């Protein structure tokens, strides 16, 4: 297990998040003004925003935001960053979400640049649809069941407060370190590949595609010790049945 061992960067404990609030900050008036300027420029058509546009010298507060988010996430994307205090105007929230994504990295677009999370009345247990299209509860999980779509970071923008409990976050690096010291056999199994059900709308679900759609729950790139964690229990179980 020496290949897997070693402390991962940006592992954290809940008490650290409460003690050090550098991962969470409120939007400044300058940043809100820059988002409003971009909103006017693109007339609310966020698909037309470009990296060159948001990286211009007109938006220094946005650049500082991007640098701070990258620092908080760390090179492996294992950290957390949160921004509060933005106006709740939907078009501004959409502009801020896309602009921030563009200054942080490259946006993955299997569902488009923005994807609304709301209950469409379906059930992921009886239909091949993402859980995010339902109102069903779901335990800890990572996004994407497709082998070729691997996000380094996930961004969620709250358009309006939901009814229910708080979001729960877990440090995967901390879980991994604990498994290394307490359950070596489990680590070996989690590094094996498992078939995942394909639920992205419009994607082929043939037997050949399903067999090709398998990958580990944990994997580590040994050169840079980058930890990748891809887990959603239900889709893994469904993949084994199919």
Short mmCIF file of C-alpha atoms in Angstrom, two decimals:
data_model
loop_
_atom_site.label_atom_id
_atom_site.label_comp_id
_atom_site.label_asym_id
_atom_site.label_seq_id
_atom_site.Cartn_x
_atom_site.Cartn_y
_atom_site.Cartn_z
CA UNK A 1 0.00 0.00 0.00
CA UNK A 2 3.00 2.32 -0.12
CA UNK A 3 1.84 3.59 -3.51
CA UNK A 4 -1.34 4.90 -1.91
CA UNK A 5 0.08 6.13 1.37
CA UNK A 6 0.92 9.68 2.38
CA UNK A 7 -1.02 12.70 3.57
CA UNK A 8 -3.27 14.25 0.94
CA UNK A 9 -3.28 18.01 0.53
CA UNK A 10 -6.33 20.00 1.64
CA UNK A 11 -7.78 17.33 3.86
CA UNK A 12 -9.80 19.04 6.56
CA UNK A 13 -11.89 18.48 9.67
CA UNK A 14 -15.30 20.07 10.42
CA UNK A 15 -13.88 21.91 13.42
CA UNK A 16 -11.26 23.49 11.15
CA UNK A 17 -14.00 24.89 8.92
CA UNK A 18 -15.68 26.45 11.96
CA UNK A 19 -12.42 27.88 13.31
CA UNK A 20 -10.96 29.18 10.03
CA UNK A 21 -13.51 30.92 7.82
CA UNK A 22 -11.07 31.81 5.03
CA UNK A 23 -12.95 29.38 2.76
CA UNK A 24 -16.12 31.51 3.01
CA UNK A 25 -16.40 35.20 2.24
CA UNK A 26 -18.97 37.82 1.27
CA UNK A 27 -19.07 39.42 -2.18
CA UNK A 28 -17.73 42.97 -2.23
CA UNK A 29 -19.56 45.85 -3.87
CA UNK A 30 -16.82 45.91 -6.52
CA UNK A 31 -17.31 42.23 -7.35
CA UNK A 32 -21.09 42.62 -7.56
CA UNK A 33 -20.57 45.61 -9.84
CA UNK A 34 -18.32 43.59 -12.14
CA UNK A 35 -20.86 40.77 -12.34
CA UNK A 36 -23.55 43.34 -13.17
CA UNK A 37 -21.34 44.78 -15.91
CA UNK A 38 -20.86 41.32 -17.43
CA UNK A 39 -24.59 40.67 -17.12
CA UNK A 40 -25.25 43.81 -19.18
CA UNK A 41 -22.56 42.92 -21.72
CA UNK A 42 -23.99 39.49 -22.48
CA UNK A 43 -27.65 40.57 -22.08
CA UNK A 44 -28.20 37.54 -19.85
CA UNK A 45 -26.97 35.11 -22.55
CA UNK A 46 -24.35 33.38 -20.44
CA UNK A 47 -23.53 30.87 -23.17
CA UNK A 48 -21.91 33.76 -25.03
CA UNK A 49 -19.48 34.68 -22.24
CA UNK A 50 -15.87 33.86 -23.14
CA UNK A 51 -12.71 33.30 -21.11
CA UNK A 52 -11.06 36.24 -22.88
CA UNK A 53 -13.96 38.46 -21.88
CA UNK A 54 -13.88 37.66 -18.17
CA UNK A 55 -10.07 37.70 -18.03
CA UNK A 56 -9.81 41.28 -19.27
CA UNK A 57 -8.40 44.03 -17.04
CA UNK A 58 -11.93 45.36 -16.51
CA UNK A 59 -12.62 42.77 -13.80
CA UNK A 60 -9.87 42.78 -11.14
CA UNK A 61 -12.21 41.71 -8.32
CA UNK A 62 -13.32 38.70 -10.37
CA UNK A 63 -9.68 37.76 -10.98
CA UNK A 64 -8.98 37.94 -7.24
CA UNK A 65 -12.03 35.77 -6.62
CA UNK A 66 -10.79 33.15 -9.09
CA UNK A 67 -7.33 33.09 -7.51
CA UNK A 68 -8.81 32.74 -4.03
CA UNK A 69 -11.09 29.89 -5.10
CA UNK A 70 -8.21 28.03 -6.78
CA UNK A 71 -6.15 28.44 -3.62
CA UNK A 72 -8.96 27.16 -1.40
CA UNK A 73 -9.69 24.17 -3.64
CA UNK A 74 -6.01 23.29 -3.90
CA UNK A 75 -4.25 21.54 -6.81
CA UNK A 76 -6.32 18.38 -6.27
CA UNK A 77 -9.70 20.08 -5.90
CA UNK A 78 -10.17 18.68 -2.39
CA UNK A 79 -10.94 21.96 -0.64
CA UNK A 80 -14.06 24.09 -0.25
CA UNK A 81 -14.88 27.64 -1.29
CA UNK A 82 -18.09 29.56 -0.62
CA UNK A 83 -19.24 33.05 -1.57
CA UNK A 84 -22.27 34.79 -0.08
CA UNK A 85 -23.99 38.14 -0.41
CA UNK A 86 -24.77 38.16 -4.13
CA UNK A 87 -28.07 39.69 -5.26
CA UNK A 88 -30.70 37.04 -5.94
CA UNK A 89 -31.57 38.28 -9.43
CA UNK A 90 -31.56 35.07 -11.52
CA UNK A 91 -29.72 36.57 -14.50
CA UNK A 92 -26.99 37.97 -12.25
CA UNK A 93 -26.61 34.66 -10.40
CA UNK A 94 -26.32 32.89 -13.76
CA UNK A 95 -23.72 35.40 -15.00
CA UNK A 96 -21.75 35.16 -11.76
CA UNK A 97 -21.77 31.35 -11.89
CA UNK A 98 -20.47 31.13 -15.45
CA UNK A 99 -17.97 33.98 -15.10
CA UNK A 100 -16.52 32.45 -11.93
CA UNK A 101 -16.26 29.06 -13.62
CA UNK A 102 -14.39 30.60 -16.54
CA UNK A 103 -11.79 32.32 -14.34
CA UNK A 104 -11.28 29.18 -12.25
CA UNK A 105 -10.91 26.66 -15.11
CA UNK A 106 -12.69 24.98 -18.01
CA UNK A 107 -16.42 24.39 -17.70
CA UNK A 108 -17.68 20.88 -18.46
CA UNK A 109 -20.89 21.06 -20.47
CA UNK A 110 -22.64 17.66 -20.70
CA UNK A 111 -25.80 19.47 -19.55
CA UNK A 112 -24.85 22.91 -20.85
CA UNK A 113 -23.04 25.64 -18.95
CA UNK A 114 -25.78 25.87 -16.35
CA UNK A 115 -28.05 23.07 -15.23
CA UNK A 116 -31.09 23.79 -13.08
CA UNK A 117 -31.61 21.42 -10.17
CA UNK A 118 -35.30 20.97 -9.45
CA UNK A 119 -37.87 18.22 -9.16
CA UNK A 120 -39.16 17.31 -12.63
CA UNK A 121 -41.52 14.71 -11.18
CA UNK A 122 -39.53 11.61 -12.13
CA UNK A 123 -37.90 8.87 -10.08
CA UNK A 124 -34.30 7.80 -10.64
CA UNK A 125 -35.09 4.29 -9.37
CA UNK A 126 -37.59 3.61 -12.16
CA UNK A 127 -36.16 5.83 -14.92
CA UNK A 128 -32.64 6.33 -16.27
CA UNK A 129 -32.46 9.96 -15.14
CA UNK A 130 -30.08 11.88 -12.86
CA UNK A 131 -31.07 12.22 -9.22
CA UNK A 132 -30.88 15.99 -9.69
CA UNK A 133 -34.05 15.82 -11.80
CA UNK A 134 -36.03 14.42 -8.87
CA UNK A 135 -37.02 15.46 -5.38
CA UNK A 136 -35.78 12.19 -3.89
CA UNK A 137 -33.27 12.20 -1.03
CA UNK A 138 -29.77 10.98 -1.81
CA UNK A 139 -26.80 10.14 0.40
CA UNK A 140 -23.20 11.23 -0.03
CA UNK A 141 -22.15 11.11 -3.67
CA UNK A 142 -20.02 12.70 -6.36
CA UNK A 143 -21.30 14.05 -9.66
CA UNK A 144 -21.04 12.18 -12.98
CA UNK A 145 -21.44 8.45 -13.62
CA UNK A 146 -19.75 8.72 -17.03
CA UNK A 147 -16.20 7.45 -17.29
CA UNK A 148 -15.15 10.26 -19.63
CA UNK A 149 -16.63 13.12 -17.57
CA UNK A 150 -14.53 13.69 -14.44
CA UNK A 151 -15.03 17.08 -12.76
CA UNK A 152 -12.14 18.39 -10.65
CA UNK A 153 -14.56 20.66 -8.78
CA UNK A 154 -18.32 21.12 -8.55
CA UNK A 155 -20.05 24.49 -8.27
CA UNK A 156 -23.57 24.94 -6.88
CA UNK A 157 -25.38 28.28 -6.97
CA UNK A 158 -28.31 28.75 -4.60
CA UNK A 159 -31.09 30.56 -6.46
CA UNK A 160 -33.47 30.30 -3.51
CA UNK A 161 -33.22 28.58 -0.16
CA UNK A 162 -34.55 25.04 -0.19
CA UNK A 163 -36.84 23.57 2.42
CA UNK A 164 -35.11 20.92 4.47
CA UNK A 165 -31.82 20.19 6.19
CA UNK A 166 -28.39 21.65 5.66
CA UNK A 167 -25.93 20.44 3.04
CA UNK A 168 -23.48 17.91 4.44
CA UNK A 169 -19.87 17.91 3.29
CA UNK A 170 -17.18 15.28 3.81
CA UNK A 171 -13.41 15.47 3.30
CA UNK A 172 -12.67 12.55 0.98
CA UNK A 173 -8.93 12.91 1.64
CA UNK A 174 -9.57 12.45 5.35
CA UNK A 175 -11.73 9.37 4.69
CA UNK A 176 -9.02 7.94 2.44
CA UNK A 177 -6.30 8.46 5.05
CA UNK A 178 -8.42 6.75 7.69
CA UNK A 179 -9.05 3.76 5.40
CA UNK A 180 -5.31 3.51 4.72
CA UNK A 181 -4.56 3.14 8.40
CA UNK A 182 -7.60 1.12 9.47
CA UNK A 183 -8.77 -0.99 6.53
CA UNK A 184 -6.19 -1.96 3.90
CA UNK A 185 -8.42 -4.68 2.42
CA UNK A 186 -11.18 -2.15 1.85
CA UNK A 187 -8.77 0.21 0.07
CA UNK A 188 -7.80 -2.57 -2.35
CA UNK A 189 -11.45 -3.21 -3.22
CA UNK A 190 -12.15 0.50 -3.67
CA UNK A 191 -9.30 0.74 -6.17
CA UNK A 192 -10.95 -1.90 -8.37
CA UNK A 193 -13.16 -0.85 -11.29
CA UNK A 194 -16.95 -1.10 -11.11
CA UNK A 195 -19.54 -0.72 -13.86
CA UNK A 196 -21.74 2.36 -13.41
CA UNK A 197 -25.23 2.77 -14.81
CA UNK A 198 -25.41 5.41 -17.57
CA UNK A 199 -28.01 8.06 -16.75
CA UNK A 200 -26.91 11.10 -18.76
CA UNK A 201 -29.83 11.98 -21.08
CA UNK A 202 -29.08 11.22 -24.72
CA UNK A 203 -26.25 8.76 -23.99
CA UNK A 204 -26.27 5.22 -25.36
CA UNK A 205 -26.96 2.51 -22.75
CA UNK A 206 -26.06 -0.51 -24.87
CA UNK A 207 -24.38 -3.49 -23.22
CA UNK A 208 -21.09 -2.54 -24.87
CA UNK A 209 -21.30 1.01 -23.53
CA UNK A 210 -22.18 -0.22 -20.05
CA UNK A 211 -19.22 -2.60 -19.97
CA UNK A 212 -16.94 0.24 -21.05
CA UNK A 213 -18.34 2.55 -18.36
CA UNK A 214 -16.38 1.17 -15.43
CA UNK A 215 -13.79 2.85 -13.24
CA UNK A 216 -12.54 2.74 -9.62
CA UNK A 217 -14.11 4.44 -6.64
CA UNK A 218 -10.68 5.68 -5.52
CA UNK A 219 -7.71 6.25 -7.79
CA UNK A 220 -4.38 8.00 -7.25
CA UNK A 221 -2.07 9.43 -9.89
CA UNK A 222 1.31 8.50 -8.48
CA UNK A 223 3.34 11.26 -10.17
CA UNK A 224 1.45 14.12 -8.53
CA UNK A 225 -0.45 12.08 -5.91
CA UNK A 226 -3.76 13.41 -7.19
CA UNK A 227 -6.64 11.65 -5.46
CA UNK A 228 -9.83 11.00 -7.42
CA UNK A 229 -13.01 9.77 -5.75
CA UNK A 230 -16.11 8.78 -7.75
CA UNK A 231 -18.96 7.32 -5.77
CA UNK A 232 -22.72 7.00 -5.90
CA UNK A 233 -23.83 3.75 -4.35
CA UNK A 234 -27.11 3.32 -6.22
CA UNK A 235 -25.60 3.72 -9.71
CA UNK A 236 -22.77 1.33 -8.82
CA UNK A 237 -25.26 -1.29 -7.62
CA UNK A 238 -27.39 -0.77 -10.72
CA UNK A 239 -24.32 -1.13 -12.92
CA UNK A 240 -23.56 -4.55 -11.43
CA UNK A 241 -27.14 -5.72 -12.12
CA UNK A 242 -27.21 -4.61 -15.77
#
